[in-house]
Structure formats: C-alpha cells, structure tokens
Amino acid sequence: MTRTTKTPAAITDEPPDHKMKSNAQKLIECLEDAEDILEGYSSVTFSSIDVNIKHTAPEHFNLALFEQWSEICEPESQKKTPIRVVQHVSCTGGTLICKCLAAMPNVALLSEVNPLSQLHIHSGSEFTPTDITSLARQGRFPLIEELCEKIFKADIEVITKHVKQLGKYLVIREHSHSDFMVGESPSEFSTIRKLLQDDHPVLSILTVRHPIDSYLSLTNVDWLHFIPTTFDEYCRRYLLFIEHNKGLPVFKYEDFVVDPENEMKQMCEVLDLPFNEDFQDIFDINVMSGDSGRSSSTIEIRDRRKYDDAFREELNESAMYARLCEVLGYSEKI
C-alpha cells in the first residue's frame, strides 16, 4: 500500500503572486495595529531613543540585541541597566574565571577596574594619553578622589549604553586587591559597588580560594602590598573583604576547577548572563590583565606550592586564619 500526502489546497491552488500580496497585506495590517497601540502609550517617545543602528556594523547584530530591545524602548526614567560585577582578591583564580565569563555569548568584560587604585602610580610622570584619571592625578587636580569617582561613573554610563546598543552585557572585574590588600589599612567598602549601586542594579558575585594557596601565590609574584606582610594580616584583610560584601553569592575556585561547567552555569544565572556550554574550548582566546599564574588552556586542579617550616608555624599561630577558614568553609589542615 502506497502512502499519499495530501497538500493543503490553500498552498497548491493559490497563485504565488496572490499569496505574496496576501502576506504583505497581513504584515501591513499588523504594523497598523501596532502603530495604533503605541499611539495610545504616551510614555514612549521614539524621538528620544537613540540606538545608532545605521552607524553599527552588521556583524554586531544578533539575537541579544532584540532580546534587550524592550529595555531600550523603555522611558529613560524607568531604564536601569544592571551592572554585573565580579569581585575577588588577587591570586584566587579570578583571571581564569573571568576569562570563562568573557567567553559567554555577547559578554563585554572590563578587567581589573578600580578608579581609586594608586598601585600603578609611581614617582614621576608616565605617558598615559588615553587615561584621563591618571593624567588628572599627575596634574595634581584639586579634590582628585572626588574627580576620579565622577570620571569613572561617567565612563561607565557611556560604556553601558554603548554595549547595550550592540546587544551585549557589561561585566566588570573589580580590582578588589586595591581596596583591601594595599597600604597600612584596608578600605571599608568595595569601590565599584559603592559608586554604581545608586544609579544601577548591581549583580555581583565573590570568588574565593583557600587562603594558603592564594597567599603563597601572592608571595611568589611579590604582590604583598600591605603592612605588615604577615600571613595573619593577609587573612585579616581577606576577612574584611568577605564581611564588607556579606550576603553576596560566593563561588570557590576549587569547586570551579573540579566542575567548570556546573559552576560557570550557576555564575551566569546569578549574573543574568547567557550560557555557552562550549566555553572551555574558547576561553583562553581572551587576553586580560592579571594573568600572573596559570599558563595552560586546560582547567584542572593544581598542586599546592611548597612552603617551609616558618610558614607552617605562622599558620598554626594565626587566629585570623582559623576564622577565615570557618567563614569560607575551608579545612584548616595543612
């Protein structure tokens, strides 16, 4: 028995030209209906919406742009673009994690941002023609800290609008080391969140690593910028970093290297980012500052650096170390 397929009469009997005209008419009617609806919605003013479509390269257009289109068309007073922030102290695996975040679809990531950091400032002037903040510091502008904050907030507004018009998602990797691991006393806040949270919703995560491993790595690259440079002082400042960001989701570097896909998926959910399951194949393409340790493109567990008896004794005597391990859920065992 031979099976026959019956084609709908509407398709076979209707001339092609007539079908095209019919579809065009339906499109016109839909557009007219949409126009009628929008005319009754007085809060939308299209003349105030500037998306610069005609000036944007075609390759930058993708589904993410259309996903955000409803946000672009919202009234200015109601428009609040989320700022996504990743926070961690140095040598805790943050570069690896942020490279993977940068491998997510349509993510634009700014690495190691902190407008109030002075780590890069040396005696004498440097040639920094594109860095207005550094030039203002070199010029000894009055009220420089306040000026740096204003410049940063203005820059972020421009960047946020720019990446949103391209259908992308801005992620900021805060240089938390500048806030908590520099000088004689740590900061009392995380700079990025403090400066941006009044103007934008801030979606933020903390990434951490066992303090023994992060301190040994910090010592190896000679980034002990705090006073005194003891392990106990390091743990005290690490605790302050955690306490000042209390309530934020915390992700462990050790969990990430064991199960990168699951941990990255959770980070993307918290940061409201699209997820790319193939990120492990492409993450190493991204080049960013702070890449001081890992050189391999394979995500895997690394052996702990060697240490001497003097450091072992310091561990045993540090009350801050015990408290930090308790807060982060790490074992104190050496």
XYZ file of C-alpha atoms in Angstrom:
334
model
C 0.000 0.000 0.000
C 1.399 3.343 -1.048
C 1.077 6.309 1.351
C -0.004 9.559 -0.334
C 0.394 13.014 1.130
C -2.370 15.500 0.583
C -1.148 19.079 0.196
C -3.444 21.781 1.595
C -5.499 23.436 -1.105
C -4.544 26.880 0.127
C -0.961 26.197 -0.857
C -1.470 24.392 -4.147
C -4.364 26.345 -5.558
C -3.264 29.895 -4.703
C -1.060 31.601 -7.330
C 2.370 32.695 -5.985
C 1.785 36.360 -6.725
C -1.556 36.317 -4.968
C -0.037 34.592 -1.920
C 2.752 37.214 -1.707
C 0.241 40.056 -1.882
C -1.860 38.388 0.799
C 1.116 38.059 3.172
C 2.167 41.641 2.507
C -1.339 42.826 3.319
C -1.295 40.901 6.600
C 2.054 42.490 7.516
C 0.704 45.960 6.760
C -2.347 45.298 8.927
C -0.150 44.100 11.813
C 2.042 47.185 11.578
C -1.010 49.439 11.551
C -2.376 47.670 14.624
C 0.974 48.091 16.378
C 1.030 51.781 15.481
C -2.447 52.246 16.935
C -1.399 50.540 20.169
C 1.776 52.581 20.534
C -0.007 55.846 19.851
C -2.090 55.169 22.923
C 1.025 54.538 25.020
C 2.050 58.100 25.775
C 5.099 57.236 27.874
C 7.087 56.108 24.836
C 8.824 58.864 22.912
C 10.673 57.415 19.955
C 12.431 60.660 19.196
C 14.358 60.300 22.468
C 15.580 56.790 21.672
C 18.968 56.817 20.026
C 20.256 53.353 19.166
C 22.596 54.418 16.356
C 21.562 51.466 14.228
C 22.727 52.999 10.962
C 26.233 53.501 12.367
C 26.595 49.977 13.776
C 28.497 47.248 11.950
C 26.123 44.465 10.785
C 28.242 41.745 12.393
C 27.430 43.132 15.833
C 23.705 42.489 15.447
C 22.415 39.282 16.986
C 19.514 37.923 18.984
C 20.763 39.525 22.185
C 20.108 42.968 20.709
C 16.491 42.065 20.055
C 16.194 40.448 23.481
C 17.147 43.803 25.001
C 15.041 45.851 22.593
C 12.163 46.175 25.050
C 14.591 47.639 27.593
C 15.991 50.083 25.041
C 12.484 51.378 24.299
C 11.596 51.933 27.960
C 11.223 55.529 29.152
C 14.523 56.961 30.407
C 13.157 57.368 33.923
C 12.412 53.643 34.181
C 15.536 52.396 32.441
C 18.002 50.722 34.822
C 20.646 48.608 33.115
C 22.185 46.057 35.504
C 25.891 46.318 36.196
C 27.474 42.907 36.654
C 30.491 42.842 38.969
C 32.928 40.037 39.799
C 34.939 40.562 42.990
C 37.958 38.692 44.340
C 41.320 39.397 45.890
C 44.465 38.657 43.867
C 45.807 35.162 43.179
C 42.492 33.450 43.840
C 41.845 32.228 40.293
C 39.902 35.311 39.256
C 41.576 35.702 35.876
C 40.654 32.162 34.834
C 37.059 32.573 35.957
C 36.705 35.944 34.228
C 38.197 34.571 31.005
C 35.434 31.971 31.082
C 32.789 34.616 31.746
C 34.156 36.607 28.802
C 33.602 33.505 26.660
C 29.853 33.654 27.275
C 27.684 34.943 24.396
C 27.717 38.723 23.949
C 29.704 39.470 27.101
C 31.925 42.557 27.153
C 34.278 42.366 30.162
C 36.390 45.118 31.710
C 39.229 43.566 33.712
C 40.762 44.824 36.973
C 38.822 48.057 37.350
C 39.224 50.372 40.317
C 39.126 54.155 39.763
C 40.633 54.881 43.178
C 43.577 52.497 42.880
C 47.015 54.059 43.173
C 49.046 50.873 42.717
C 50.052 51.892 39.202
C 51.171 55.371 40.253
C 54.912 55.850 40.539
C 57.132 58.833 41.203
C 57.463 60.911 38.080
C 55.053 61.145 35.185
C 54.140 58.370 32.794
C 52.920 58.549 29.223
C 49.213 57.681 29.542
C 47.471 59.721 26.828
C 44.224 57.701 26.954
C 43.912 57.566 30.749
C 42.206 60.777 31.853
C 42.158 59.754 35.508
C 45.932 59.183 35.623
C 46.562 62.445 33.799
C 44.397 64.287 36.324
C 46.393 62.721 39.164
C 49.669 63.672 37.500
C 48.330 67.205 37.061
C 47.512 67.341 40.781
C 43.939 68.404 40.187
C 42.156 69.545 43.374
C 39.758 67.112 45.078
C 41.226 64.347 42.939
C 39.415 61.436 44.622
C 36.049 63.047 44.021
C 37.026 63.819 40.430
C 38.141 60.216 39.808
C 34.788 58.956 41.036
C 32.919 61.326 38.718
C 35.049 60.364 35.713
C 34.522 56.670 36.422
C 30.745 56.958 36.757
C 30.534 58.996 33.547
C 32.718 56.472 31.709
C 30.563 53.561 32.866
C 27.399 55.311 31.704
C 28.877 55.730 28.215
C 30.215 52.165 28.101
C 26.960 50.688 29.397
C 24.921 52.473 26.735
C 27.408 51.516 24.024
C 27.477 47.778 24.771
C 23.718 47.671 25.258
C 23.158 49.178 21.821
C 25.259 46.335 20.435
C 23.202 43.749 22.298
C 25.980 42.913 24.732
C 26.238 42.562 28.503
C 28.769 44.550 30.509
C 30.722 42.664 33.185
C 33.215 44.490 35.418
C 36.016 42.638 37.136
C 36.750 44.787 40.166
C 40.351 45.111 41.322
C 39.410 44.384 44.932
C 43.094 43.961 45.802
C 43.418 47.772 45.617
C 40.684 48.180 48.213
C 41.689 45.542 50.744
C 45.293 44.450 50.156
C 47.186 47.741 49.795
C 48.745 50.106 52.333
C 48.581 50.357 56.086
C 44.811 49.950 56.363
C 42.197 48.369 54.090
C 39.176 50.159 52.666
C 35.786 49.996 54.332
C 33.921 49.267 51.103
C 34.178 47.760 47.642
C 34.719 50.728 45.342
C 32.782 49.613 42.254
C 29.611 48.597 44.055
C 29.690 51.727 46.219
C 29.961 54.044 43.222
C 27.422 52.323 40.980
C 24.705 50.930 43.225
C 22.757 54.212 43.447
C 22.414 54.507 39.667
C 22.142 50.864 38.597
C 21.049 47.499 39.911
C 24.313 45.679 40.728
C 24.539 41.931 40.198
C 27.675 40.776 41.966
C 29.479 37.574 42.899
C 32.550 36.829 45.012
C 35.103 34.208 44.006
C 37.462 32.832 46.634
C 40.330 30.393 47.039
C 41.912 28.651 50.017
C 43.998 31.321 51.824
C 47.136 29.155 51.949
C 47.199 28.798 48.163
C 46.342 32.432 47.436
C 48.910 33.773 49.915
C 51.678 31.531 48.577
C 50.867 32.662 45.034
C 50.786 36.289 46.160
C 54.229 35.862 47.729
C 55.543 34.166 44.598
C 54.676 37.152 42.372
C 55.754 39.671 45.041
C 52.340 41.313 45.436
C 52.454 41.790 49.213
C 51.365 45.426 49.109
C 50.046 45.571 52.676
C 51.721 46.286 56.010
C 52.743 44.129 57.833
C 53.249 41.431 55.194
C 52.365 38.548 57.508
C 50.002 35.692 56.739
C 47.840 36.665 59.717
C 47.448 40.203 58.352
C 46.568 38.776 54.947
C 43.819 36.646 56.489
C 42.535 39.639 58.483
C 42.157 41.673 55.301
C 40.643 38.733 53.426
C 38.027 38.511 56.211
C 37.241 42.221 55.857
C 36.748 41.746 52.129
C 34.246 38.947 52.809
C 32.456 40.817 55.608
C 32.081 44.040 53.611
C 30.440 42.007 50.835
C 28.326 39.873 53.128
C 25.270 38.309 51.530
C 26.695 38.054 48.004
C 26.902 34.635 46.316
C 30.320 33.037 46.890
C 31.987 30.630 44.450
C 35.090 28.618 45.321
C 37.941 28.318 42.851
C 38.445 24.710 43.960
C 34.848 23.827 43.037
C 35.228 25.566 39.703
C 38.310 23.622 38.541
C 36.610 20.330 39.517
C 33.316 21.069 37.744
C 33.747 24.134 35.493
C 30.503 23.722 33.560
C 28.207 23.495 36.561
C 29.920 26.325 38.462
C 30.004 28.611 35.426
C 26.354 27.914 34.725
C 25.483 28.991 38.281
C 27.569 32.155 37.965
C 25.759 33.040 34.740
C 22.409 32.529 36.430
C 23.329 34.896 39.273
C 24.728 37.491 36.847
C 21.797 37.038 34.452
C 24.071 36.148 31.537
C 23.531 33.743 28.633
C 25.460 30.490 28.967
C 27.738 28.871 26.392
C 28.377 25.211 27.164
C 31.440 25.228 24.882
C 33.256 27.936 26.854
C 36.097 25.596 27.836
C 37.121 25.322 24.185
C 37.464 29.063 23.640
C 38.049 30.796 26.998
C 41.813 31.020 26.536
C 41.376 33.228 23.464
C 40.548 36.091 25.815
C 43.546 38.140 26.912
C 43.226 40.247 30.045
C 45.325 41.854 32.754
C 46.152 39.938 35.913
C 47.149 36.713 34.165
C 50.049 36.090 36.532
C 49.923 32.368 37.205
C 48.075 29.902 35.005
C 49.563 29.433 31.546
C 47.729 26.286 30.451
C 44.475 26.368 28.493
C 43.243 23.333 30.445
C 41.088 23.846 33.527
C 42.360 21.446 36.165
C 43.435 21.150 39.807
C 46.942 22.410 40.550
C 49.326 21.180 43.251
C 49.881 23.442 46.244
C 53.105 25.437 46.227
C 55.822 24.305 48.619
C 56.379 26.169 51.879
C 58.876 25.996 54.756
C 58.610 25.313 58.485
C 58.495 29.009 59.308
C 55.302 29.397 57.274
C 53.856 26.253 58.872
C 54.444 27.793 62.307
C 52.827 31.040 61.189
C 49.753 29.103 60.067
C 49.431 27.373 63.427
C 49.664 30.659 65.329
C 47.225 32.657 63.175
C 43.803 33.175 64.764
C 42.663 35.046 61.650
C 43.456 32.020 59.506
C 41.240 29.771 61.607
C 38.395 32.273 61.477
C 38.745 32.797 57.713
C 38.635 29.052 57.060
C 35.493 28.817 59.171
C 33.780 31.665 57.310
C 34.675 30.288 53.853
C 34.132 26.643 54.736
C 37.728 25.542 54.159
C 39.709 22.984 56.130
C 42.493 24.352 58.353
C 44.598 21.249 57.816
C 47.939 21.848 56.199
